[in-house]
């Protein structure tokens, strides 16, 4: 969807899978005479780092994964060459890998959400069974979920977000950290997509008693809603603190209409929201990526 | 050496290997009521995130590596809990993992070195044999080296930094990126260690014709030398751009006395320099780590 928008407005696009370097893609970067330029060539198209406006990161493959003789060392050397070159270009990133990596840390998300003024459900991460027990006794209705998402090699190993009570056996918490969060009885799920300084909020009515919105069908669909002004202010504060150009926020709307911060996914999908609500998110992404660079000399805030 | 200095001045120190969590170490972090606190306990000693002054990162193990039933998922979940908690603390880092990761990218180091005003030998990273050939014809005397360092599983696979000429067969460059750099005939190696805003420069006379200082014995030892004012200015600029509290710079001093930037290792050793020169580097590290936190509310620049 984004690439179509870019084509429509005549913005040149090059797709690169780091797994194709070396091989289908060729890279050269030269550092000389106090200056720098680099070139990437894919399928005969050549891109100069001087002309590179922006980088949009979408689930990149591992460098050199498609090489004739892949190895961890070849991946390390190729990653150095590719990302070292891209980081050297004074370009816009959606999102910069450095900030993206940190933004994946869920406990840190909650701290930044606090500082940004969101309502955050009381949450504990612990490897102490006694702490898990006390937290659940205090809050009574608690959900347990995974911090890192389901395991890649065996997704079924992770439960969906699950309601538990104080009578739970917490002994296994000592074997691996547990994420416990006060359950928010919700009347709707909210997905708020932030693209640069543009916000797209969408709402889907929840089934009564539904805990994890990712599982189970529902007759409801996503509908565009305005973002309350206070929420908008907090979103801008959050993405500024986190250094993100793109972020997908998930909230639970409770019976009083309060939006509770659940998480912020720096690489969250937006296609399903755009298709159901008609919100022009892909166009906003394309616009953010489009400006020709003027004199964006590298500075701390760009890295 | 650093821990001894901290003990001497009565600063409490807790050592944590992420590999020992969960197990020997216990973690709890609670996010509630707009606030945050976390606790780490190792061998009966308990540390509060509120009291944490600073984190010194020294080759940490992989989270949960020593667990009874290790798995990539347990490592991911444990890493989320541990680093999410530590990133939530408004503490000083030497170095912050986010900046450390970027600072390892060697091509990017050269760009930052340019911007900071260092003399940088002309360098190319390429997967194009023709570009490697042209670069070598232009500069005649060129060294080839690894960007990521020797492979961990088979260090002998990587050559030391090696001199090559235009008659080299460059065809294998297409199989993996090559780092070529104009050879700087040097009369000395320079190691400059930067700790906060303190600089410790040391010099070791080079053997005639020596290419890679890491290999081969020499009768010369490291001696403390003053850092030229212009170099000091560039060092401060570099660490500010890179967001580093600690950095070890390697320079080649040429026949004219110019210090050529070779690389900046954000986790470089300093013990060997301190032992040979008597420079109080470990004391400087200990001092940097010591200040009690006042009101360091988290801001963009702290992350």
Coordinates of C-alpha atoms in Angstrom, one line a residue:
Chain A
X1 CA 0.0 0.0 0.0
X2 CA 2.8 2.4 0.9
X3 CA 4.8 1.6 -2.2
X4 CA 1.7 2.2 -4.4
X5 CA 1.3 5.6 -2.9
X6 CA 5.0 6.4 -3.5
X7 CA 4.7 5.2 -7.1
X8 CA 1.6 7.4 -7.6
X9 CA 3.6 10.5 -6.6
X10 CA 6.6 9.6 -8.6
X11 CA 8.9 9.0 -5.6
X12 CA 11.6 6.4 -6.5
X13 CA 11.6 3.3 -4.3
X14 CA 14.2 0.7 -3.9
X15 CA 13.5 -2.5 -2.0
X16 CA 16.4 -4.3 -0.3
X17 CA 16.3 -7.4 1.7
X18 CA 19.6 -7.6 3.7
X19 CA 19.5 -11.3 3.2
X20 CA 20.3 -10.7 -0.5
X21 CA 23.6 -8.9 0.3
X22 CA 26.1 -10.1 -1.0
X23 CA 24.6 -11.6 -4.1
X24 CA 21.6 -10.0 -5.7
X25 CA 22.6 -6.7 -4.1
X26 CA 25.9 -4.9 -4.3
X27 CA 27.2 -2.4 -1.8
X28 CA 30.1 0.1 -1.9
X29 CA 30.7 2.8 0.6
X30 CA 33.7 5.2 0.5
X31 CA 35.0 7.3 3.3
X32 CA 37.6 9.8 2.0
X33 CA 38.7 13.4 2.1
X34 CA 36.5 14.2 5.1
X35 CA 33.4 13.1 3.2
X36 CA 31.3 10.0 2.6
X37 CA 29.2 8.4 -0.2
X38 CA 27.8 5.0 -0.6
X39 CA 26.0 3.1 -3.3
X40 CA 23.6 0.2 -3.2
X41 CA 22.6 -1.6 -6.3
X42 CA 19.7 -4.1 -6.6
X43 CA 18.6 -5.6 -9.9
X44 CA 20.5 -3.0 -11.8
X45 CA 19.0 0.0 -10.0
X46 CA 21.6 2.1 -8.2
X47 CA 21.0 4.2 -5.2
X48 CA 23.4 6.8 -3.9
X49 CA 23.4 7.5 -0.1
X50 CA 23.6 11.2 -1.0
X51 CA 20.2 10.9 -2.7
X52 CA 18.6 8.7 -0.1
X53 CA 15.6 10.5 1.4
X54 CA 14.5 7.9 4.0
X55 CA 14.6 4.3 5.1
X56 CA 11.5 2.4 5.9
X57 CA 12.2 -0.7 7.9
X58 CA 9.8 -3.6 7.4
X59 CA 10.9 -6.9 8.9
X60 CA 14.4 -7.0 7.3
X61 CA 16.0 -10.4 6.7
X62 CA 19.3 -11.3 8.3
X63 CA 22.3 -10.0 6.3
X64 CA 23.9 -12.6 4.0
X65 CA 21.2 -15.2 4.8
X66 CA 20.8 -16.0 1.1
X67 CA 24.6 -16.1 0.5
X68 CA 26.1 -19.1 -1.3
X69 CA 28.1 -19.9 1.9
X70 CA 26.2 -18.3 4.8
X71 CA 27.9 -18.2 8.2
X72 CA 27.5 -16.1 11.4
X73 CA 30.7 -14.3 10.5
X74 CA 29.6 -13.4 7.0
X75 CA 26.3 -12.1 8.6
X76 CA 28.4 -10.0 11.0
X77 CA 30.7 -8.6 8.3
X78 CA 27.8 -7.9 5.9
X79 CA 25.7 -6.3 8.7
X80 CA 28.6 -4.0 9.5
X81 CA 29.0 -3.0 5.9
X82 CA 25.2 -2.5 5.2
X83 CA 24.1 -0.9 8.5
X84 CA 27.3 1.1 8.9
X85 CA 26.7 2.6 5.5
X86 CA 23.0 3.3 6.1
X87 CA 23.7 4.8 9.5
X88 CA 26.3 7.1 7.9
X89 CA 23.7 8.6 5.5
X90 CA 22.0 11.6 6.9
X91 CA 18.6 10.2 6.2
X92 CA 15.2 9.9 7.9
X93 CA 14.4 6.5 9.4
X94 CA 11.0 5.0 10.1
X95 CA 12.1 3.8 12.7
X96 CA 15.8 4.2 13.4
X97 CA 17.1 0.7 14.4
X98 CA 18.7 2.0 17.5
X99 CA 15.4 3.4 18.9
X100 CA 13.4 0.5 17.5
X101 CA 15.4 -2.0 19.5
X102 CA 14.9 -0.1 22.8
X103 CA 11.2 0.5 22.0
X104 CA 10.6 -3.3 22.0
X105 CA 11.3 -3.5 25.7
X106 CA 7.9 -3.8 27.3
X107 CA 8.7 -2.8 30.9
X108 CA 10.4 0.3 29.5
X109 CA 7.3 1.0 27.4
X110 CA 5.3 1.2 30.6
X111 CA 7.8 3.6 32.2
X112 CA 7.7 5.9 29.1
X113 CA 3.9 5.7 29.1
X114 CA 3.8 6.8 32.8
X115 CA 6.1 9.7 32.0
X116 CA 4.0 10.6 29.0
X117 CA 0.8 10.9 31.1
X118 CA -1.1 7.8 30.0
X119 CA -3.2 5.7 32.4
X120 CA -1.2 2.5 32.8
X121 CA -2.7 -0.6 34.5
X122 CA -0.6 -1.7 37.5
X123 CA 1.9 -4.2 36.3
X124 CA 4.7 -6.4 37.7
X125 CA 7.5 -8.3 36.1
X126 CA 8.9 -10.8 38.5
X127 CA 10.8 -14.1 39.0
X128 CA 9.7 -14.2 42.7
X129 CA 6.6 -16.4 43.3
X130 CA 5.8 -14.5 46.5
X131 CA 5.7 -11.1 44.6
X132 CA 3.4 -12.6 42.0
X133 CA 1.2 -14.0 44.7
X134 CA 1.0 -10.6 46.6
X135 CA 0.3 -8.7 43.4
X136 CA -2.6 -11.0 42.5
X137 CA -4.0 -10.8 46.0
X138 CA -3.9 -7.0 45.9
X139 CA -5.4 -6.6 42.5
X140 CA -7.7 -9.7 42.5
X141 CA -8.4 -9.8 38.8
X142 CA -5.1 -10.1 37.0
X143 CA -3.9 -11.2 33.5
X144 CA -0.7 -13.0 32.7
X145 CA 0.9 -12.5 29.3
X146 CA 4.2 -12.8 27.5
X147 CA 6.6 -9.9 27.3
X148 CA 8.5 -10.9 24.2
X149 CA 5.6 -12.5 22.3
X150 CA 5.1 -16.2 21.4
X151 CA 8.3 -18.2 20.8
X152 CA 9.1 -18.2 17.1
X153 CA 10.0 -21.9 16.9
X154 CA 6.9 -23.1 18.8
X155 CA 4.2 -20.4 19.1
X156 CA 1.8 -22.7 20.8
X157 CA 4.0 -22.7 23.9
X158 CA 2.8 -19.3 24.9
X159 CA -0.7 -18.9 26.3
X160 CA -2.9 -16.0 25.0
X161 CA -3.3 -13.3 27.6
X162 CA -5.1 -15.2 30.4
X163 CA -7.1 -14.2 33.5
X164 CA -5.8 -15.6 36.8
X165 CA -6.7 -15.2 40.5
X166 CA -5.0 -15.4 43.8
X167 CA -5.5 -19.2 44.1
X168 CA -3.1 -19.8 41.2
X169 CA 0.1 -21.8 41.9
X170 CA 2.9 -19.3 41.3
X171 CA 5.8 -21.6 42.0
X172 CA 6.9 -21.8 38.4
X173 CA 7.4 -18.0 38.3
X174 CA 10.9 -18.8 39.7
X175 CA 11.8 -20.6 36.4
X176 CA 11.1 -17.6 34.2
X177 CA 9.9 -14.0 34.6
X178 CA 6.1 -13.5 34.7
X179 CA 4.3 -10.4 33.5
X180 CA 1.2 -9.8 35.6
X181 CA -1.1 -6.9 35.0
X182 CA -4.3 -5.7 36.6
X183 CA -7.2 -6.8 34.4
X184 CA -9.1 -3.9 32.8
X185 CA -12.7 -4.9 32.0
X186 CA -13.0 -3.3 28.6
X187 CA -15.9 -2.2 26.4
X188 CA -13.6 -1.6 23.4
X189 CA -10.1 -2.1 22.0
X190 CA -8.4 1.0 20.7
X191 CA -5.6 1.0 18.1
X192 CA -4.0 4.4 17.7
X193 CA -1.5 4.7 14.8
X194 CA 1.0 7.6 15.0
X195 CA 2.8 8.5 11.8
X196 CA 5.1 11.5 12.3
X197 CA 2.8 14.0 14.0
X198 CA -0.4 12.5 12.4
X199 CA -2.7 10.3 14.6
X200 CA -5.3 7.7 13.5
X201 CA -7.4 6.3 16.2
X202 CA -9.7 3.3 15.7
X203 CA -12.1 1.6 18.0
X204 CA -13.6 -1.9 18.1
X205 CA -16.3 -2.9 20.5
X206 CA -15.2 -5.8 22.7
X207 CA -17.2 -9.0 23.3
X208 CA -18.4 -9.1 27.0
X209 CA -15.7 -10.8 29.0
X210 CA -13.2 -10.9 26.1
X211 CA -9.6 -10.9 27.4
X212 CA -7.2 -11.2 24.4
X213 CA -8.5 -9.4 21.3
X214 CA -6.2 -11.3 19.0
X215 CA -8.0 -14.5 19.5
X216 CA -11.6 -15.4 18.7
X217 CA -13.9 -13.9 16.1
X218 CA -16.2 -10.9 16.8
X219 CA -19.0 -9.4 14.9
X220 CA -17.5 -5.9 15.5
X221 CA -15.2 -4.1 13.1
X222 CA -12.7 -1.2 13.5
X223 CA -14.2 2.2 13.3
X224 CA -12.4 5.5 13.1
X225 CA -12.8 7.7 16.2
X226 CA -11.2 11.0 17.1
X227 CA -8.3 10.8 19.6
X228 CA -9.0 12.8 22.8
X229 CA -6.8 15.8 23.1
X230 CA -5.1 14.6 26.3
X231 CA -4.3 11.3 24.6
X232 CA -2.9 13.1 21.6
X233 CA -0.6 15.1 23.8
X234 CA 0.6 11.9 25.5
X235 CA 1.2 10.2 22.2
X236 CA 3.4 13.0 21.0
X237 CA 5.3 13.0 24.3
X238 CA 5.8 9.2 24.1
X239 CA 7.2 9.2 20.5
X240 CA 9.5 12.1 21.3
X241 CA 10.9 10.3 24.4
X242 CA 11.3 7.1 22.4
X243 CA 12.6 8.7 19.2
X244 CA 10.0 7.0 17.0
X245 CA 8.6 8.2 13.7
X246 CA 6.0 5.4 13.6
X247 CA 4.2 3.7 16.5
X248 CA 1.0 1.6 16.9
X249 CA -0.5 2.1 20.4
X250 CA -3.0 -0.4 21.9
X251 CA -5.4 0.7 24.6
X252 CA -8.3 -0.9 26.5
X253 CA -11.3 1.4 26.8
X254 CA -12.9 0.7 30.2
X255 CA -16.5 1.2 31.3
X256 CA -15.8 4.9 32.2
X257 CA -14.4 5.6 28.7
X258 CA -10.8 5.7 30.0
X259 CA -8.1 4.6 27.5
X260 CA -5.6 2.4 29.4
X261 CA -2.2 2.0 27.8
X262 CA -1.4 -1.6 27.0
X263 CA 1.5 -1.4 24.7
X264 CA 3.2 0.5 21.9
X265 CA 4.5 -1.6 18.9
X266 CA 7.0 0.4 16.9
X267 CA 6.6 -2.0 14.0
X268 CA 2.8 -2.7 14.4
X269 CA 0.7 -3.5 11.4
X270 CA -1.7 -0.9 10.0
X271 CA -3.1 -2.5 6.9
X272 CA -6.1 -4.1 8.7
X273 CA -7.1 -0.8 10.3
X274 CA -6.8 1.1 7.0
X275 CA -8.9 -1.5 5.2
X276 CA -11.7 -1.5 7.8
X277 CA -11.7 2.3 8.6
X278 CA -10.6 3.9 5.4
X279 CA -8.1 6.0 7.4
X280 CA -5.3 7.1 5.0
X281 CA -2.4 5.6 7.1
X282 CA -0.4 4.3 4.2
X283 CA -0.6 7.7 2.5
X284 CA 0.6 9.3 5.7
X285 CA 3.6 6.9 5.8
X286 CA 4.4 7.6 2.1
X287 CA 4.2 11.4 2.8
X288 CA 6.5 11.1 5.8
X289 CA 9.0 9.2 3.7
X290 CA 8.9 11.5 0.7
X291 CA 10.6 14.9 1.4
X292 CA 13.8 15.4 -0.4
X293 CA 16.6 16.0 2.1
X294 CA 17.7 19.6 2.3
X295 CA 20.6 20.1 4.6
X296 CA 20.1 17.4 7.2
X297 CA 23.7 17.2 8.5
X298 CA 24.0 14.3 10.9
X299 CA 23.6 15.3 14.5
X300 CA 23.0 13.4 17.7
X301 CA 19.2 13.4 17.3
X302 CA 19.4 11.9 13.9
X303 CA 21.3 8.8 14.9
Chain B
X1 CA 40.7 -2.7 39.3
X2 CA 37.5 -0.6 39.1
X3 CA 35.7 -2.6 41.8
X4 CA 38.7 -2.2 44.1
X5 CA 38.6 1.6 43.6
X6 CA 34.9 1.5 44.4
X7 CA 35.4 -0.6 47.5
X8 CA 38.1 1.8 48.7
X9 CA 35.7 4.7 48.6
X10 CA 32.8 2.8 50.1
X11 CA 30.6 2.8 47.0
X12 CA 28.4 -0.3 47.1
X13 CA 28.8 -2.6 44.1
X14 CA 26.5 -5.4 42.9
X15 CA 27.7 -7.7 40.2
X16 CA 25.1 -9.3 38.0
X17 CA 25.6 -11.7 35.2
X18 CA 22.4 -11.8 33.1
X19 CA 23.0 -15.5 32.5
X20 CA 22.3 -16.0 36.3
X21 CA 18.7 -14.7 35.9
X22 CA 16.4 -16.5 36.8
X23 CA 18.2 -18.6 39.3
X24 CA 21.0 -17.1 41.4
X25 CA 19.5 -13.7 40.7
X26 CA 15.9 -12.6 41.4
X27 CA 14.2 -9.6 39.7
X28 CA 10.9 -7.8 40.4
X29 CA 9.8 -4.5 38.8
X30 CA 6.5 -2.9 39.6
X31 CA 4.8 -0.2 37.5
X32 CA 1.9 1.3 39.3
X33 CA 0.3 4.6 40.3
X34 CA 2.4 6.5 37.7
X35 CA 5.6 5.4 39.3
X36 CA 8.1 2.6 39.0
X37 CA 10.5 0.7 41.2
X38 CA 12.4 -2.5 40.7
X39 CA 14.6 -4.7 42.8
X40 CA 17.4 -7.0 41.9
X41 CA 18.7 -9.5 44.4
X42 CA 21.9 -11.5 44.0
X43 CA 23.4 -13.7 46.7
X44 CA 21.1 -12.2 49.3
X45 CA 22.1 -8.6 48.4
X46 CA 19.2 -6.5 47.3
X47 CA 19.4 -3.5 45.0
X48 CA 16.6 -1.0 44.4
X49 CA 16.3 0.7 41.1
X50 CA 15.6 4.0 43.0
X51 CA 19.1 3.7 44.6
X52 CA 20.9 2.6 41.5
X53 CA 23.5 5.2 40.6
X54 CA 25.0 3.7 37.5
X55 CA 25.4 0.6 35.4
X56 CA 28.8 -0.5 34.1
X57 CA 28.5 -2.9 31.3
X58 CA 31.3 -5.5 31.0
X59 CA 30.7 -8.3 28.5
X60 CA 27.4 -9.4 30.0
X61 CA 26.3 -13.1 29.5
X62 CA 23.1 -14.0 27.7
X63 CA 20.0 -13.7 29.9
X64 CA 18.9 -17.1 31.3
X65 CA 21.9 -18.9 29.8
X66 CA 22.5 -20.7 33.1
X67 CA 18.8 -21.5 33.7
X68 CA 17.8 -25.1 34.4
X69 CA 15.9 -25.3 31.1
X70 CA 17.4 -22.6 28.8
X71 CA 15.7 -21.8 25.5
X72 CA 15.7 -18.9 23.1
X73 CA 12.2 -17.9 24.4
X74 CA 13.3 -17.9 28.0
X75 CA 16.3 -15.7 27.0
X76 CA 13.9 -13.3 25.2
X77 CA 11.5 -13.1 28.2
X78 CA 14.3 -12.7 30.7
X79 CA 16.0 -10.1 28.5
X80 CA 12.7 -8.1 28.4
X81 CA 12.3 -8.2 32.1
X82 CA 16.0 -7.4 33.0
X83 CA 16.8 -4.7 30.4
X84 CA 13.3 -3.3 30.4
X85 CA 13.7 -2.7 34.2
X86 CA 17.3 -1.3 33.9
X87 CA 16.3 1.0 31.0
X88 CA 13.4 2.2 33.2
X89 CA 15.7 3.3 36.0
X90 CA 16.9 6.9 35.6
X91 CA 20.5 5.9 35.9
X92 CA 23.9 6.6 34.2
X93 CA 25.2 4.0 31.8
X94 CA 28.8 3.3 30.8
X95 CA 27.8 2.7 28.0
X96 CA 24.1 2.7 27.3
X97 CA 23.3 -0.5 25.3
X98 CA 21.4 1.5 22.7
X99 CA 24.4 3.7 21.9
X100 CA 26.9 0.9 22.4
X101 CA 25.3 -1.2 19.7
X102 CA 25.4 1.6 17.1
X103 CA 29.0 2.5 18.1
X104 CA 30.2 -0.9 17.1
X105 CA 29.4 -0.2 13.4
X106 CA 32.8 0.5 11.9
X107 CA 31.7 2.4 8.8
X108 CA 29.6 4.6 11.0
X109 CA 32.6 5.2 13.2
X110 CA 34.5 6.6 10.2
X111 CA 31.7 9.0 9.4
X112 CA 31.5 10.2 13.0
X113 CA 35.2 10.6 13.0
X114 CA 35.0 12.7 9.9
X115 CA 32.4 14.9 11.4
X116 CA 34.4 15.2 14.6
X117 CA 37.4 16.6 12.7
X118 CA 39.8 13.6 12.9
X119 CA 42.1 12.6 10.1
X120 CA 40.7 9.4 8.7
X121 CA 42.6 7.2 6.2
X122 CA 40.6 6.8 2.9
X123 CA 38.5 3.6 3.3
X124 CA 36.1 1.6 1.3
X125 CA 33.7 -1.1 2.2
X126 CA 32.6 -3.0 -0.9
X127 CA 31.2 -6.2 -2.4
X128 CA 32.2 -5.1 -5.9
X129 CA 35.6 -6.5 -7.0
X130 CA 36.0 -3.7 -9.5
X131 CA 35.7 -1.1 -6.7
X132 CA 38.2 -2.9 -4.6
X133 CA 40.6 -3.0 -7.5
X134 CA 40.2 0.7 -8.4
X135 CA 40.6 1.8 -4.7
X136 CA 43.8 -0.2 -4.5
X137 CA 45.2 1.2 -7.8
X138 CA 44.5 4.7 -6.5
X139 CA 46.0 4.3 -3.1
X140 CA 48.7 1.7 -4.0
X141 CA 49.5 0.6 -0.5
X142 CA 46.3 -0.7 1.1
X143 CA 45.4 -2.8 4.1
X144 CA 42.5 -5.3 4.3
X145 CA 40.9 -6.0 7.6
X146 CA 37.8 -7.4 9.2
X147 CA 35.0 -5.0 10.2
X148 CA 33.4 -7.2 12.8
X149 CA 36.5 -8.8 14.2
X150 CA 37.6 -12.5 14.0
X151 CA 34.7 -15.1 14.0
X152 CA 34.0 -16.3 17.5
X153 CA 33.7 -19.9 16.6
X154 CA 36.9 -20.0 14.5
X155 CA 39.2 -17.0 15.1
X156 CA 41.9 -18.3 12.8
X157 CA 39.6 -17.8 9.8
X158 CA 40.3 -14.0 9.9
X159 CA 43.7 -12.7 8.7
X160 CA 45.3 -10.0 10.8
X161 CA 45.3 -6.6 9.1
X162 CA 47.3 -7.3 5.9
X163 CA 49.0 -5.2 3.3
X164 CA 47.9 -5.8 -0.3
X165 CA 48.7 -4.2 -3.7
X166 CA 46.9 -3.7 -7.0
X167 CA 48.0 -7.1 -8.3
X168 CA 45.7 -8.9 -5.8
X169 CA 42.9 -11.1 -7.1
X170 CA 39.8 -9.3 -5.9
X171 CA 37.2 -11.7 -7.3
X172 CA 36.3 -13.1 -3.8
X173 CA 35.1 -9.7 -2.7
X174 CA 31.8 -10.5 -4.3
X175 CA 31.3 -13.3 -1.7
X176 CA 31.5 -11.0 1.3
X177 CA 32.2 -7.3 1.9
X178 CA 35.8 -6.2 2.1
X179 CA 37.2 -3.4 4.2
X180 CA 40.1 -1.7 2.4
X181 CA 42.0 1.2 3.9
X182 CA 45.0 3.3 2.7
X183 CA 48.0 2.0 4.6
X184 CA 49.4 4.6 7.0
X185 CA 53.2 4.0 7.5
X186 CA 53.3 4.6 11.3
X187 CA 56.0 5.4 13.7
X188 CA 53.8 4.7 16.7
X189 CA 50.4 3.3 17.9
X190 CA 48.3 5.6 20.0
X191 CA 45.6 4.5 22.4
X192 CA 43.5 7.2 23.8
X193 CA 41.0 6.3 26.5
X194 CA 38.1 8.6 27.1
X195 CA 36.3 8.4 30.5
X196 CA 33.5 11.0 30.8
X197 CA 35.5 14.1 30.0
X198 CA 38.9 12.8 31.1
X199 CA 41.4 11.7 28.4
X200 CA 44.3 9.4 28.8
X201 CA 46.6 9.1 25.8
X202 CA 49.3 6.5 25.5
X203 CA 51.9 5.9 22.8
X204 CA 53.9 2.9 21.8
X205 CA 56.7 3.1 19.2
X206 CA 56.0 0.8 16.3
X207 CA 58.5 -1.7 14.8
X208 CA 59.5 -0.6 11.3
X209 CA 57.1 -2.0 8.8
X210 CA 54.7 -3.4 11.5
X211 CA 51.1 -3.5 10.1
X212 CA 48.9 -5.0 12.9
X213 CA 50.0 -4.0 16.4
X214 CA 48.0 -6.8 17.9
X215 CA 50.4 -9.5 16.6
X216 CA 54.0 -10.0 17.2
X217 CA 56.1 -8.9 20.2
X218 CA 57.9 -5.6 20.4
X219 CA 60.5 -4.3 22.8
X220 CA 58.5 -1.1 23.2
X221 CA 56.0 -0.4 25.9
X222 CA 53.1 2.0 26.3
X223 CA 54.0 5.5 27.6
X224 CA 51.7 8.2 28.7
X225 CA 51.7 11.2 26.3
X226 CA 49.7 14.4 26.4
X227 CA 46.7 14.5 23.9
X228 CA 47.1 17.4 21.4
X229 CA 44.4 20.0 22.0
X230 CA 42.9 19.6 18.6
X231 CA 42.6 15.8 19.2
X232 CA 41.0 16.4 22.6
X233 CA 38.4 18.6 20.9
X234 CA 37.6 15.9 18.3
X235 CA 37.4 13.2 21.0
X236 CA 34.8 15.2 22.9
X237 CA 32.8 15.8 19.7
X238 CA 32.9 12.1 18.8
X239 CA 31.7 10.9 22.2
X240 CA 29.0 13.5 22.2
X241 CA 27.7 12.5 18.8
X242 CA 27.9 8.8 19.7
X243 CA 26.4 9.2 23.2
X244 CA 29.3 7.3 24.9
X245 CA 30.6 7.7 28.4
X246 CA 33.6 5.5 27.7
X247 CA 35.5 5.0 24.5
X248 CA 39.0 3.7 23.6
X249 CA 40.4 5.3 20.4
X250 CA 43.1 3.8 18.3
X251 CA 45.3 6.0 16.1
X252 CA 48.3 5.5 13.9
X253 CA 50.9 8.2 14.3
X254 CA 52.6 8.8 11.0
X255 CA 56.1 10.1 10.1
X256 CA 54.8 13.7 10.3
X257 CA 53.3 13.2 13.7
X258 CA 49.7 13.2 12.5
X259 CA 47.3 10.9 14.5
X260 CA 45.1 9.0 12.0
X261 CA 41.8 7.7 13.4
X262 CA 41.6 3.9 13.0
X263 CA 38.8 2.9 15.2
X264 CA 36.9 3.7 18.4
X265 CA 36.0 0.7 20.6
X266 CA 33.2 1.6 23.1
X267 CA 34.1 -1.5 25.2
X268 CA 37.9 -1.4 24.7
X269 CA 40.2 -2.8 27.4
X270 CA 42.2 -0.3 29.5
X271 CA 44.0 -2.6 32.0
X272 CA 47.1 -3.1 29.9
X273 CA 47.5 0.7 29.4
X274 CA 47.0 1.4 33.1
X275 CA 49.5 -1.3 34.1
X276 CA 52.2 0.0 31.7
X277 CA 51.7 3.8 32.0
X278 CA 50.4 4.1 35.5
X279 CA 47.5 6.3 34.2
X280 CA 44.7 6.2 36.7
X281 CA 42.0 5.0 34.2
X282 CA 40.2 2.6 36.5
X283 CA 40.0 5.4 39.1
X284 CA 38.4 7.7 36.5
X285 CA 35.9 5.0 35.7
X286 CA 35.1 4.4 39.4
X287 CA 34.7 8.2 39.8
X288 CA 32.4 8.5 36.9
X289 CA 30.2 5.6 38.2
X290 CA 30.1 7.0 41.8
X291 CA 27.9 10.1 42.0
X292 CA 24.7 9.6 43.9
X293 CA 21.8 10.4 41.6
X294 CA 20.2 13.7 42.4
X295 CA 17.1 14.5 40.3
X296 CA 17.9 12.7 37.0
X297 CA 14.5 12.4 35.7
X298 CA 14.5 10.4 32.5
X299 CA 14.8 12.4 29.3
X300 CA 15.5 11.6 25.7
X301 CA 19.2 12.0 26.2
X302 CA 19.4 9.5 29.0
X303 CA 17.9 6.7 27.1

